[in-house]
PDB file of C-alpha atoms in Angstrom:
ATOM      1  CA  MET V  25    -128.895  68.572 163.383  1.00  0.00           C
ATOM      2  CA  GLN V  26    -125.926  70.131 165.725  1.00  0.00           C
ATOM      3  CA  ALA V  27    -123.698  69.218 163.271  1.00  0.00           C
ATOM      4  CA  THR V  28    -125.593  70.599 160.363  1.00  0.00           C
ATOM      5  CA  ALA V  29    -126.035  73.863 162.326  1.00  0.00           C
ATOM      6  CA  LEU V  30    -122.673  74.457 163.407  1.00  0.00           C
ATOM      7  CA  GLU V  31    -121.076  73.708 159.199  1.00  0.00           C
ATOM      8  CA  VAL V  32    -123.872  75.918 157.840  1.00  0.00           C
ATOM      9  CA  GLN V  33    -122.957  78.524 160.689  1.00  0.00           C
ATOM     10  CA  ARG V  34    -119.096  78.148 159.569  1.00  0.00           C
ATOM     11  CA  LEU V  35    -119.958  78.256 156.237  1.00  0.00           C
ATOM     12  CA  LEU V  36    -122.139  82.093 156.877  1.00  0.00           C
ATOM     13  CA  VAL V  37    -118.962  82.987 158.603  1.00  0.00           C
ATOM     14  CA  SER V  38    -116.980  82.882 155.303  1.00  0.00           C
ATOM     15  CA  GLY V  39    -119.613  84.133 153.634  1.00  0.00           C
ATOM     16  CA  ARG V  40    -120.423  81.346 151.546  1.00  0.00           C
ATOM     17  CA  LYS V  41    -124.395  81.906 151.182  1.00  0.00           C
ATOM     18  CA  LYS V  42    -125.292  80.156 149.017  1.00  0.00           C
ATOM     19  CA  GLU V  43    -123.615  76.614 150.276  1.00  0.00           C
ATOM     20  CA  ALA V  44    -123.946  77.348 153.395  1.00  0.00           C
ATOM     21  CA  LEU V  45    -128.001  77.210 152.526  1.00  0.00           C
ATOM     22  CA  GLU V  46    -127.307  74.266 150.100  1.00  0.00           C
ATOM     23  CA  PHE V  47    -126.117  72.322 153.472  1.00  0.00           C
ATOM     24  CA  ALA V  48    -129.042  73.315 155.214  1.00  0.00           C
ATOM     25  CA  GLN V  49    -131.495  72.549 153.166  1.00  0.00           C
ATOM     26  CA  GLU V  50    -129.573  69.134 152.485  1.00  0.00           C
ATOM     27  CA  GLY V  51    -130.274  68.628 156.491  1.00  0.00           C
ATOM     28  CA  GLN V  52    -133.162  69.946 156.475  1.00  0.00           C
ATOM     29  CA  LEU V  53    -132.507  72.405 159.015  1.00  0.00           C
ATOM     30  CA  TRP V  54    -135.238  74.714 157.585  1.00  0.00           C
ATOM     31  CA  GLY V  55    -135.562  77.550 159.751  1.00  0.00           C
ATOM     32  CA  PRO V  56    -132.133  78.797 159.147  1.00  0.00           C
ATOM     33  CA  ALA V  57    -132.539  77.731 155.340  1.00  0.00           C
ATOM     34  CA  LEU V  58    -135.732  80.044 155.040  1.00  0.00           C
ATOM     35  CA  VAL V  59    -133.535  82.286 156.825  1.00  0.00           C
ATOM     36  CA  ILE V  60    -130.742  82.243 154.575  1.00  0.00           C
ATOM     37  CA  ALA V  61    -132.804  82.017 151.359  1.00  0.00           C
ATOM     38  CA  SER V  62    -134.846  85.321 152.290  1.00  0.00           C
ATOM     39  CA  GLN V  63    -130.948  87.092 152.285  1.00  0.00           C
ATOM     40  CA  LEU V  64    -130.796  85.827 148.921  1.00  0.00           C
ATOM     41  CA  GLY V  65    -133.773  87.143 147.293  1.00  0.00           C
ATOM     42  CA  ASP V  66    -137.227  86.214 146.274  1.00  0.00           C
ATOM     43  CA  GLN V  67    -136.351  82.777 143.745  1.00  0.00           C
ATOM     44  CA  PHE V  68    -133.776  81.541 146.755  1.00  0.00           C
ATOM     45  CA  TYR V  69    -136.755  81.508 149.113  1.00  0.00           C
ATOM     46  CA  GLY V  70    -139.196  80.389 147.050  1.00  0.00           C
ATOM     47  CA  ASP V  71    -137.239  77.108 145.809  1.00  0.00           C
ATOM     48  CA  THR V  72    -136.432  76.881 150.045  1.00  0.00           C
ATOM     49  CA  VAL V  73    -139.824  76.965 150.689  1.00  0.00           C
ATOM     50  CA  LYS V  74    -141.339  73.959 147.938  1.00  0.00           C
ATOM     51  CA  LEU V  75    -138.593  71.970 148.973  1.00  0.00           C
ATOM     52  CA  MET V  76    -139.506  72.262 152.802  1.00  0.00           C
ATOM     53  CA  ALA V  77    -143.121  71.574 151.908  1.00  0.00           C
ATOM     54  CA  LEU V  78    -142.114  68.175 149.382  1.00  0.00           C
ATOM     55  CA  LYS V  79    -139.433  66.855 151.551  1.00  0.00           C
ATOM     56  CA  GLN V  80    -141.229  67.441 155.142  1.00  0.00           C
ATOM     57  CA  LEU V  81    -145.140  67.686 154.511  1.00  0.00           C
ATOM     58  CA  LYS V  82    -147.966  65.137 153.802  1.00  0.00           C
ATOM     59  CA  VAL V  83    -148.724  65.019 150.488  1.00  0.00           C
ATOM     60  CA  GLY V  84    -152.447  66.427 149.931  1.00  0.00           C
ATOM     61  CA  SER V  85    -152.062  68.644 153.470  1.00  0.00           C
ATOM     62  CA  PRO V  86    -153.386  72.236 154.125  1.00  0.00           C
ATOM     63  CA  LEU V  87    -150.308  72.911 155.531  1.00  0.00           C
ATOM     64  CA  ARG V  88    -148.172  71.874 151.911  1.00  0.00           C
ATOM     65  CA  THR V  89    -150.954  73.334 149.772  1.00  0.00           C
ATOM     66  CA  LEU V  90    -150.191  76.912 151.183  1.00  0.00           C
ATOM     67  CA  CYS V  91    -146.513  76.404 151.119  1.00  0.00           C
ATOM     68  CA  LEU V  92    -146.533  75.284 147.477  1.00  0.00           C
ATOM     69  CA  VAL V  93    -148.729  77.766 146.614  1.00  0.00           C
ATOM     70  CA  VAL V  94    -146.425  80.618 148.548  1.00  0.00           C
ATOM     71  CA  ALA V  95    -143.227  78.932 147.071  1.00  0.00           C
ATOM     72  CA  GLY V  96    -145.303  79.785 143.582  1.00  0.00           C
ATOM     73  CA  GLN V  97    -145.687  76.055 142.444  1.00  0.00           C
ATOM     74  CA  PRO V  98    -149.340  76.327 142.044  1.00  0.00           C
ATOM     75  CA  ALA V  99    -149.055  72.748 140.037  1.00  0.00           C
ATOM     76  CA  ASP V 100    -147.026  70.596 142.466  1.00  0.00           C
ATOM     77  CA  VAL V 101    -150.059  71.447 144.980  1.00  0.00           C
ATOM     78  CA  PHE V 102    -152.129  68.717 142.856  1.00  0.00           C
ATOM     79  CA  SER V 103    -149.143  65.864 142.301  1.00  0.00           C
ATOM     80  CA  LYS V 104    -148.922  62.551 144.401  1.00  0.00           C
ATOM     81  CA  VAL V 105    -145.026  62.968 144.645  1.00  0.00           C
ATOM     82  CA  SER V 106    -143.771  61.952 148.248  1.00  0.00           C
ATOM     83  CA  SER V 107    -141.030  63.255 150.165  1.00  0.00           C
ATOM     84  CA  GLY V 108    -139.134  60.511 148.537  1.00  0.00           C
ATOM     85  CA  SER V 109    -138.812  62.252 144.957  1.00  0.00           C
ATOM     86  CA  ASN V 110    -135.382  62.824 143.518  1.00  0.00           C
ATOM     87  CA  LEU V 111    -134.872  66.901 145.071  1.00  0.00           C
ATOM     88  CA  PRO V 112    -133.799  69.560 144.267  1.00  0.00           C
ATOM     89  CA  GLY V 113    -134.249  69.414 140.930  1.00  0.00           C
ATOM     90  CA  TYR V 114    -138.051  67.863 140.755  1.00  0.00           C
ATOM     91  CA  VAL V 115    -140.639  69.940 138.664  1.00  0.00           C
ATOM     92  CA  ASN V 116    -144.160  68.946 138.081  1.00  0.00           C
ATOM     93  CA  THR V 117    -146.311  71.291 135.807  1.00  0.00           C
ATOM     94  CA  SER V 118    -148.872  68.779 133.729  1.00  0.00           C
ATOM     95  CA  ILE V 119    -152.182  67.946 135.984  1.00  0.00           C
ATOM     96  CA  GLN V 120    -154.034  65.059 134.215  1.00  0.00           C
ATOM     97  CA  PRO V 121    -156.951  63.128 135.280  1.00  0.00           C
ATOM     98  CA  GLY V 122    -156.083  60.171 138.293  1.00  0.00           C
ATOM     99  CA  GLN V 123    -153.056  61.755 139.102  1.00  0.00           C
ATOM    100  CA  VAL V 124    -154.322  64.210 142.240  1.00  0.00           C
ATOM    101  CA  ALA V 125    -153.592  62.546 145.055  1.00  0.00           C
ATOM    102  CA  ALA V 126    -156.095  61.379 147.167  1.00  0.00           C
ATOM    103  CA  ASN V 127    -155.670  62.835 150.034  1.00  0.00           C
ATOM    104  CA  MET V 128    -156.055  66.589 148.828  1.00  0.00           C
ATOM    105  CA  LEU V 129    -159.254  65.716 147.292  1.00  0.00           C
ATOM    106  CA  ASP V 130    -160.562  63.837 150.520  1.00  0.00           C
ATOM    107  CA  GLY V 131    -159.735  67.460 152.643  1.00  0.00           C
ATOM    108  CA  TRP V 132    -160.571  69.546 150.103  1.00  0.00           C
ATOM    109  CA  GLU V 133    -162.272  71.537 152.625  1.00  0.00           C
ATOM    110  CA  GLU V 134    -159.375  72.431 154.462  1.00  0.00           C
ATOM    111  CA  ASN V 135    -157.432  72.880 151.722  1.00  0.00           C
ATOM    112  CA  LEU V 136    -160.031  75.430 150.369  1.00  0.00           C
ATOM    113  CA  ALA V 137    -160.293  77.049 153.642  1.00  0.00           C
ATOM    114  CA  ILE V 138    -156.224  77.393 154.797  1.00  0.00           C
ATOM    115  CA  LEU V 139    -156.102  79.044 151.117  1.00  0.00           C
ATOM    116  CA  THR V 140    -159.030  81.548 151.363  1.00  0.00           C
ATOM    117  CA  ALA V 141    -157.579  82.023 155.072  1.00  0.00           C
ATOM    118  CA  ASN V 142    -154.440  82.849 154.014  1.00  0.00           C
ATOM    119  CA  ARG V 143    -154.889  84.826 150.319  1.00  0.00           C
ATOM    120  CA  THR V 144    -151.656  84.716 147.819  1.00  0.00           C
ATOM    121  CA  LYS V 145    -150.502  85.029 144.262  1.00  0.00           C
ATOM    122  CA  ASP V 146    -152.035  82.599 141.937  1.00  0.00           C
ATOM    123  CA  ASP V 147    -154.429  80.651 144.955  1.00  0.00           C
ATOM    124  CA  GLY V 148    -157.507  81.358 142.796  1.00  0.00           C
ATOM    125  CA  LEU V 149    -155.999  79.104 140.085  1.00  0.00           C
ATOM    126  CA  VAL V 150    -155.251  76.854 142.529  1.00  0.00           C
ATOM    127  CA  ILE V 151    -158.928  76.710 144.031  1.00  0.00           C
ATOM    128  CA  ILE V 152    -160.424  76.590 140.438  1.00  0.00           C
ATOM    129  CA  LEU V 153    -158.397  73.378 139.641  1.00  0.00           C
ATOM    130  CA  LEU V 154    -159.632  72.058 142.938  1.00  0.00           C
ATOM    131  CA  GLY V 155    -162.468  72.617 141.411  1.00  0.00           C
ATOM    132  CA  ASP V 156    -161.959  70.692 138.292  1.00  0.00           C
ATOM    133  CA  CYS V 157    -159.936  67.895 139.747  1.00  0.00           C
ATOM    134  CA  LEU V 158    -163.144  67.318 142.353  1.00  0.00           C
ATOM    135  CA  TRP V 159    -165.572  67.437 139.506  1.00  0.00           C
ATOM    136  CA  LYS V 160    -163.633  65.440 136.756  1.00  0.00           C
ATOM    137  CA  GLU V 161    -162.421  63.067 139.422  1.00  0.00           C
ATOM    138  CA  ARG V 162    -164.934  62.770 141.819  1.00  0.00           C
ATOM    139  CA  LYS V 163    -168.250  63.605 140.306  1.00  0.00           C
ATOM    140  CA  GLU V 164    -168.780  66.283 142.993  1.00  0.00           C
ATOM    141  CA  ALA V 165    -170.523  68.699 141.244  1.00  0.00           C
ATOM    142  CA  ALA V 166    -171.873  71.003 144.442  1.00  0.00           C
ATOM    143  CA  ALA V 167    -167.960  70.862 145.728  1.00  0.00           C
ATOM    144  CA  ALA V 168    -167.070  72.083 142.876  1.00  0.00           C
ATOM    145  CA  HIS V 169    -168.821  74.548 142.340  1.00  0.00           C
ATOM    146  CA  ILE V 170    -168.468  76.109 145.730  1.00  0.00           C
ATOM    147  CA  CYS V 171    -164.788  76.340 144.654  1.00  0.00           C
ATOM    148  CA  TYR V 172    -165.798  78.361 141.747  1.00  0.00           C
ATOM    149  CA  LEU V 173    -167.640  80.749 143.762  1.00  0.00           C
ATOM    150  CA  VAL V 174    -164.908  80.996 146.527  1.00  0.00           C
ATOM    151  CA  ALA V 175    -162.638  81.696 143.315  1.00  0.00           C
ATOM    152  CA  GLU V 176    -165.342  84.205 141.901  1.00  0.00           C
ATOM    153  CA  ALA V 177    -164.882  82.433 138.801  1.00  0.00           C
ATOM    154  CA  SER V 178    -167.589  83.836 135.682  1.00  0.00           C
ATOM    155  CA  PHE V 179    -170.970  82.230 134.939  1.00  0.00           C
ATOM    156  CA  GLU V 180    -170.936  80.924 131.489  1.00  0.00           C
ATOM    157  CA  PRO V 181    -173.693  79.947 129.122  1.00  0.00           C
ATOM    158  CA  TYR V 182    -173.870  76.008 128.412  1.00  0.00           C
ATOM    159  CA  SER V 183    -171.003  74.631 126.623  1.00  0.00           C
ATOM    160  CA  ASP V 184    -168.686  71.952 127.109  1.00  0.00           C
ATOM    161  CA  GLY V 185    -166.069  73.700 128.548  1.00  0.00           C
ATOM    162  CA  ALA V 186    -168.477  75.886 130.751  1.00  0.00           C
ATOM    163  CA  ARG V 187    -167.774  75.596 133.960  1.00  0.00           C
ATOM    164  CA  LEU V 188    -170.294  77.798 135.959  1.00  0.00           C
ATOM    165  CA  CYS V 189    -173.718  77.805 134.828  1.00  0.00           C
ATOM    166  CA  LEU V 190    -176.016  76.972 137.325  1.00  0.00           C
ATOM    167  CA  ILE V 191    -175.331  76.162 141.047  1.00  0.00           C
ATOM    168  CA  GLY V 192    -175.201  72.470 142.256  1.00  0.00           C
ATOM    169  CA  ALA V 193    -176.209  72.011 138.702  1.00  0.00           C
ATOM    170  CA  ALA V 194    -173.574  68.820 136.863  1.00  0.00           C
ATOM    171  CA  HIS V 195    -174.150  70.111 132.836  1.00  0.00           C
ATOM    172  CA  TRP V 196    -170.936  68.318 132.278  1.00  0.00           C
ATOM    173  CA  ASN V 197    -172.951  65.006 133.842  1.00  0.00           C
ATOM    174  CA  CYS V 198    -176.363  66.050 132.450  1.00  0.00           C
ATOM    175  CA  PRO V 199    -175.857  68.463 129.807  1.00  0.00           C
ATOM    176  CA  ARG V 200    -179.974  67.706 128.983  1.00  0.00           C
ATOM    177  CA  ILE V 201    -181.629  66.829 132.846  1.00  0.00           C
ATOM    178  CA  TYR V 202    -179.360  70.144 134.249  1.00  0.00           C
ATOM    179  CA  VAL V 203    -181.453  72.190 134.483  1.00  0.00           C
ATOM    180  CA  SER V 204    -183.608  72.110 137.345  1.00  0.00           C
ATOM    181  CA  PRO V 205    -185.650  74.366 139.762  1.00  0.00           C
ATOM    182  CA  GLU V 206    -183.787  73.695 142.988  1.00  0.00           C
ATOM    183  CA  ALA V 207    -180.496  75.070 140.657  1.00  0.00           C
ATOM    184  CA  ILE V 208    -181.930  78.319 139.566  1.00  0.00           C
ATOM    185  CA  GLN V 209    -183.028  79.102 143.092  1.00  0.00           C
ATOM    186  CA  ARG V 210    -179.500  78.792 144.283  1.00  0.00           C
ATOM    187  CA  THR V 211    -178.136  80.897 141.587  1.00  0.00           C
ATOM    188  CA  GLU V 212    -181.053  83.775 142.287  1.00  0.00           C
ATOM    189  CA  LEU V 213    -180.397  83.818 146.160  1.00  0.00           C
ATOM    190  CA  TYR V 214    -176.680  84.059 144.638  1.00  0.00           C
ATOM    191  CA  GLU V 215    -177.240  86.643 142.447  1.00  0.00           C
ATOM    192  CA  TYR V 216    -179.714  88.364 144.869  1.00  0.00           C
ATOM    193  CA  SER V 217    -176.669  88.442 147.557  1.00  0.00           C
ATOM    194  CA  LYS V 218    -174.400  90.261 144.850  1.00  0.00           C
ATOM    195  CA  VAL V 219    -176.958  92.867 144.349  1.00  0.00           C
ATOM    196  CA  LEU V 220    -177.773  93.501 148.276  1.00  0.00           C
ATOM    197  CA  GLY V 221    -173.795  94.544 147.719  1.00  0.00           C
ATOM    198  CA  ASN V 222    -173.967  96.073 144.530  1.00  0.00           C
ATOM    199  CA  SER V 223    -177.314  97.323 142.853  1.00  0.00           C
ATOM    200  CA  GLN V 224    -175.355  96.676 138.938  1.00  0.00           C
ATOM    201  CA  PHE V 225    -174.309  92.951 139.469  1.00  0.00           C
ATOM    202  CA  LEU V 226    -175.809  91.364 136.648  1.00  0.00           C
ATOM    203  CA  ARG V 227    -174.915  87.710 135.666  1.00  0.00           C
ATOM    204  CA  LEU V 228    -176.096  88.194 131.781  1.00  0.00           C
ATOM    205  CA  PRO V 229    -175.824  84.159 130.976  1.00  0.00           C
ATOM    206  CA  PHE V 230    -177.995  83.365 134.100  1.00  0.00           C
ATOM    207  CA  GLN V 231    -181.332  85.348 132.500  1.00  0.00           C
ATOM    208  CA  PRO V 232    -182.243  82.779 129.894  1.00  0.00           C
ATOM    209  CA  TYR V 233    -182.618  80.123 133.846  1.00  0.00           C
ATOM    210  CA  LYS V 234    -185.004  82.918 134.704  1.00  0.00           C
ATOM    211  CA  LEU V 235    -187.160  82.785 131.278  1.00  0.00           C
ATOM    212  CA  ILE V 236    -187.204  78.827 132.265  1.00  0.00           C
ATOM    213  CA  TYR V 237    -187.715  78.670 135.623  1.00  0.00           C
ATOM    214  CA  ALA V 238    -191.010  81.214 134.677  1.00  0.00           C
ATOM    215  CA  TYR V 239    -192.465  78.911 132.477  1.00  0.00           C
ATOM    216  CA  MET V 240    -191.882  76.042 134.989  1.00  0.00           C
ATOM    217  CA  ARG V 241    -193.784  77.762 137.788  1.00  0.00           C
ATOM    218  CA  LEU V 242    -196.591  78.495 135.483  1.00  0.00           C
ATOM    219  CA  LYS V 243    -196.854  75.323 134.407  1.00  0.00           C
ATOM    220  CA  LEU V 244    -197.605  74.059 137.289  1.00  0.00           C
ATOM    221  CA  GLY V 245    -200.314  77.256 137.559  1.00  0.00           C
ATOM    222  CA  LYS V 246    -197.624  79.432 140.070  1.00  0.00           C
ATOM    223  CA  TRP V 247    -198.824  83.187 138.308  1.00  0.00           C
ATOM    224  CA  LEU V 248    -195.361  85.117 139.021  1.00  0.00           C
ATOM    225  CA  ILE V 249    -195.371  88.688 139.801  1.00  0.00           C
ATOM    226  CA  LEU V 250    -192.370  90.441 137.534  1.00  0.00           C
TER     227      LEU V 250
END
């Protein structure tokens, strides 16, 4: 590390910033590398943060997730690529079922927490994709819906492509029986909490479910005061 630092210093004294940055990256001298990159511009800084995350941090760890989002590389958050990858040329933009690192999904709560506590550009996209992976790969609809709500995804009428119809209802897995009193109640509570902050708040796709819920209660002999 000391030899690397001395060579980086020599290159900087000669005014060769880009060479100094490359040498610091190769020697994994990340502190000076980030300082030099910040002087060279946003692109160099983002690339350096990405390299540091991919080489130094465990796949699926919350810190790696945050660093990659800060670096403007949201797709790499979900890759299984480890620190042994061919760097710096590695690029991964496709996210396919079965390709997401298992510990990324095992620790989804911490990954979600670090993104919401440290808001950055594109973090909403990452949070939604995290929800998609939880649902498609783990069949965890409730966990996926937590991600969608944090990312403020829109409620949608039922369709094969809709992410959020009723909170906690797995309409992708059970399209015929996903409408339940509990799911409607959860969504109604969410809507009510939003109305407390904005009296004009209205989720139009949710309104038909209120009629279904009223019919359910009537069948049980429970009259509603509207």
